[in-house]
Amino acid sequence: MALLELRNVSKIYHTGGEEIRALDDVSLELNNGEFISIIGPSGSGKSTLMHILGCLDLPTKGEVWLDGINISKASQRELARVRNRTIGFVFQSFNLLPKLSVLQNVELPMVYAGIGGSQRRERATAALNLVELGHRLKNRPNQLSGGQQQRVAIARALVNDPKIILADEPTGNLDTHTGEVILNLFRQLSIQGRTVILVTHNPEIAAVTPRRVEIRNGKVAERVDERLAGLHRQAAAAGMAAGLGVPG
Amino acid sequence: MTFLNAIIVGLKEIAANKFRSALTMLGIILGVSSLVAMFAMTQGLENGLREALVAVGGLQKIRVEAQPVPTEQRHLRDFATGVTLRDVYALQASASEVDVVSPEMRLDSSPVLSANGRTYRTFMTSGVWPVQVELMEHQVEHGRMFTEADDSDARNVCVIGTGIRDELFGRPEDTGNPVIPLGRTMNINGVPFTIIGMFEHYESEMDRKVRLAREAEAAAARAAGPQSGAKRDRGWRGGGRQGNFAFWIKNNTVYLPLNTMWMKMKSGQTNGPAEPRLSNMEIRIRDVEQMDRALTQVRNVLLVNHRGIEDFAFRTQEDWADQIQSSVRNARLSGGLIAGISLFVGGIGIMNIMLASISERIREIGIRKAVGAAGFDIFTQIVVESVTVAVVGGLLGLLCSRLVVWLISQVTPTDNEPVITLGAMAFAFAFSFLVGVLAGLFPAFKAARMSVIQALRYD
């Protein structure tokens, strides 16, 4: 069974008596360990799709199944729980809390998961070591470079061991080189078995994922790059954590 | 999210905006400290009144006062006897609930006392039986109380309070040695009396402190030797009535034997009654619980003696105790209301700041929600922050209340020293806590209801 499934999902906004179909009868399936990009120009419904995939919003019509549970009728409280345990977010503008240290930022999801202090510190440190920031625990986010901040955000997204990582233009505020490093991180995560969803307007970035979902005027069209998909399967099967170059 | 965490987040938020938090807290600090100060002052008032109540002889005392004949009995006016010694004997014989009866005959107008080359117009001089000392809780410190022999012989002797001594012979704290005018002669309205006894000095706790301080000051001045240069009299001596009213009255007592009062002072007056009439009787009953029974008994006995004419009235200390209760309650209520309003205003200040704070932190709230904070978590965080501000302000306010009370007692010294009670502090603190919760509710609700998507997009 698919990890995340959208069944005939529509999202309709009413503004000034006018009906806007941000998503129009979209169906989509995502499996464990997939690396997928969602690409579309602004105003295409890309953000709306991301919100629904990320359980930040509920569809007007249709059903969303996550891990065998229908969450399209979930309460706000249940949605918060799903966001906490099952999904990790990475944003374009990093969205770290400026008043907290790097360590505290990474601990934040565990605070809401009700995990005790010492375990929190341990796991947050481990996650930061994974993104090679173990030496910057006490710093404030604004003392770090953009790439480092994004890595902190990734550590925060990983720390509750979610099945899905949802990244919204994660390289948008970074230069090309740092962007590659971040994309590499995502690829590794998906090889390790997490589902990684990249949301972007940039076809070059979308080109690194085996599977691309294009969205235009609220409708989706899929394309699978067989070559990349094959490599991805191979890498996952071999349990390799690295080894794929970034094209272009 | 644990509670402790929320408190830590709240404290950090306060520390991050120190000046703003201090301004916000100021409202609570002022509210709490004025609330505590108000309660301290009314507590002081109550203590003073209670001290005075005990000083005049407790709740067991009833006073029977002579009254004009009531309107509906005007036609019987000529038969009215007034309160006389016959009433005293009748009560002693027939009223079982009555323990002690003490007759009192006062000089009507303010008598002039003179002795030692000084005169003093006092307000009250009474002829009494020796038993009055016991009833009025007097303590004879020097000399003796006059006896029944003095009374039956109508001797010209008197016993005075220290207030009279102060006026006629000088204060011991001014002169530096105890002034005990036993054996001296004092004229009352021109009639010479020998002072044979003096009561002890009655004072409240507060007065005692003031007097000891004055004594020390005067002693130091004497030790420093005579002052050189001209000493000008500025016409203000700070004398007059000092201390609690009830104690002052008690210190200004002059007692003569009842017979002396009648025979030497009253019977010669023109238009006076032929029979000795008392101005009042003091009665002590056996049991306070049986107050109503005792009153009925006394009334019945007196009505028989007075041919059914009600030319007397009762005054019980219970009335006074009730008055104390109600006046203290009123003072507490009005003061508390005003202080409560200022605390409430402080609460509005907190709410205002919390609203400003959440609209400043919309993005933070969005991020917290995105990583899994439920609405309830955000709600708790905001309420805890607001309560933290209020509670810290409340604690500072409790500290400040000592300062406020000290300031008040410096600016307007009173006989009733303000007393800060634990209860008042607990009440004010609890109230500030409540205000913090209430002020946090609306902003917290607003923050919890915020949409994640809009909050994340907010710049």
Coordinates of N, CA, C and O in Angstrom, one line a residue, chain A residues 47 51 56-57 77 80 83-84 89 91 93 95-97 99-100 104 108-109 111-112 120 156, chain B residues 1 5 12-13 361 363-364 367-374 376-378 381 452-453 456-457:
Chain A
S47 N 1.8 25.2 -4.2 CA 1.8 25.4 -2.7 C 0.6 24.7 -2.1 O 0.8 24.1 -1.0
H51 N 0.8 22.0 0.9 CA 0.1 22.1 2.1 C -0.7 20.9 2.5 O -0.8 20.4 3.6
L56 N -0.8 20.4 6.4 CA -1.0 21.8 7.0 C -2.4 22.2 6.7 O -2.9 23.1 7.3
D57 N -3.1 21.6 5.7 CA -4.4 22.0 5.2 C -5.2 20.8 4.9 O -4.6 19.7 4.6
R77 N -6.0 18.9 16.0 CA -5.1 18.3 17.0 C -4.4 17.1 16.4 O -3.2 16.9 16.5
A80 N -1.8 18.2 13.9 CA -0.6 18.6 14.6 C 0.3 17.4 14.9 O 1.5 17.4 14.8
R83 N 2.0 16.1 11.8 CA 3.1 17.0 11.4 C 4.3 16.7 12.3 O 5.4 16.8 11.9
N84 N 4.0 16.4 13.5 CA 5.0 16.2 14.5 C 5.8 14.9 14.3 O 7.0 14.9 14.3
F89 N 9.5 19.2 7.9 CA 9.4 20.3 6.9 C 10.8 20.9 6.8 O 11.5 21.2 7.8
F91 N 12.0 24.5 4.8 CA 11.4 25.7 4.1 C 12.5 26.4 3.4 O 13.7 26.4 3.7
S93 N 12.9 29.7 3.4 CA 13.6 30.7 4.3 C 14.0 30.1 5.6 O 14.0 30.8 6.6
N95 N 13.2 29.2 8.3 CA 12.2 29.2 9.4 C 12.7 28.6 10.7 O 12.1 27.8 11.4
L96 N 13.9 29.1 11.1 CA 14.4 28.7 12.4 C 14.0 29.8 13.4 O 13.7 30.9 13.0
L97 N 13.8 29.5 14.7 CA 13.4 30.5 15.7 C 14.7 31.3 16.1 O 15.6 30.7 16.6
K99 N 15.5 33.3 18.4 CA 15.8 33.5 19.8 C 16.4 32.2 20.4 O 16.9 32.2 21.5
L100 N 16.2 31.1 19.7 CA 16.7 29.8 20.3 C 18.1 29.5 19.7 O 18.3 29.9 18.5
Q104 N 18.5 24.1 20.5 CA 17.1 24.2 20.9 C 16.1 24.2 19.7 O 15.0 23.7 19.9
L108 N 13.0 21.4 19.2 CA 11.7 21.9 19.2 C 10.6 20.8 18.9 O 9.6 20.6 19.7
P109 N 10.8 20.0 17.8 CA 9.7 19.0 17.5 C 9.6 18.0 18.6 O 8.5 17.5 18.9
V111 N 10.1 18.6 21.8 CA 9.4 19.2 22.9 C 7.9 18.9 22.7 O 7.2 18.5 23.7
Y112 N 7.4 19.1 21.5 CA 6.0 18.9 21.3 C 5.6 17.4 21.3 O 4.5 17.1 21.4
R120 N 16.2 14.3 24.5 CA 16.1 15.4 23.5 C 17.4 15.9 23.0 O 17.7 16.0 21.9
R156 N 16.4 19.5 12.1 CA 15.1 19.6 12.8 C 14.1 18.7 12.2 O 13.3 18.1 12.9
Chain B
M1 N 4.0 19.3 25.3 CA 4.9 20.4 25.8 C 4.7 20.5 27.3 O 3.5 20.6 27.8
N5 N 8.6 23.7 30.6 CA 9.1 24.3 29.3 C 8.4 25.6 29.0 O 9.0 26.6 28.6
K12 N 12.0 33.5 29.3 CA 13.0 34.0 28.2 C 12.4 35.2 27.5 O 13.1 36.1 27.2
E13 N 11.1 35.0 27.2 CA 10.4 36.1 26.5 C 10.5 37.4 27.3 O 10.7 38.5 26.7
R361 N 4.9 37.8 16.7 CA 5.5 36.4 16.7 C 4.6 35.5 15.8 O 4.7 34.3 16.1
R363 N 5.0 34.5 12.9 CA 5.8 33.5 12.1 C 6.3 32.4 13.1 O 6.2 31.3 12.7
E364 N 6.7 32.9 14.3 CA 7.2 31.9 15.3 C 6.1 30.9 15.6 O 6.3 29.7 15.6
I367 N 5.8 28.5 12.8 CA 6.8 27.5 12.8 C 6.6 26.4 13.8 O 6.6 25.2 13.6
R368 N 6.2 26.9 15.0 CA 5.9 25.9 16.1 C 4.8 25.0 15.7 O 4.9 23.8 16.0
K369 N 3.8 25.5 15.0 CA 2.7 24.6 14.6 C 3.1 23.7 13.6 O 2.7 22.5 13.5
A370 N 4.0 24.1 12.6 CA 4.4 23.3 11.5 C 5.2 22.1 12.1 O 5.1 21.0 11.5
V371 N 6.0 22.3 13.1 CA 6.8 21.2 13.6 C 6.0 20.4 14.7 O 6.6 19.5 15.3
G372 N 4.7 20.7 14.8 CA 3.9 19.8 15.6 C 3.2 20.3 16.8 O 2.7 19.6 17.6
A373 N 3.3 21.6 17.0 CA 2.6 22.2 18.2 C 1.1 22.2 17.9 O 0.7 22.7 16.9
A374 N 0.3 21.6 18.8 CA -1.1 21.7 18.7 C -1.6 23.1 19.2 O -0.8 23.8 19.9
F376 N -3.5 23.8 21.5 CA -3.4 23.8 23.0 C -2.0 24.2 23.5 O -1.9 24.9 24.5
D377 N -1.0 23.6 22.8 CA 0.4 24.0 23.2 C 0.6 25.5 23.1 O 1.2 26.1 24.0
I378 N 0.2 26.0 22.0 CA 0.4 27.5 21.8 C -0.4 28.2 22.9 O 0.1 29.2 23.5
Q381 N 1.3 28.1 26.1 CA 2.5 29.0 26.1 C 2.2 30.4 26.4 O 2.8 31.1 27.2
V452 N -2.0 27.8 10.3 CA -0.6 27.5 10.1 C -0.1 28.2 8.8 O 1.0 28.8 8.8
I453 N -0.8 28.0 7.7 CA -0.3 28.4 6.4 C -0.1 29.9 6.4 O 0.9 30.5 6.0
L456 N 2.8 31.0 8.6 CA 4.1 30.7 8.0 C 4.4 31.7 6.9 O 5.6 32.1 6.6
R457 N 3.4 32.2 6.2 CA 3.6 33.1 5.0 C 3.8 34.5 5.5 O 4.3 35.3 4.8

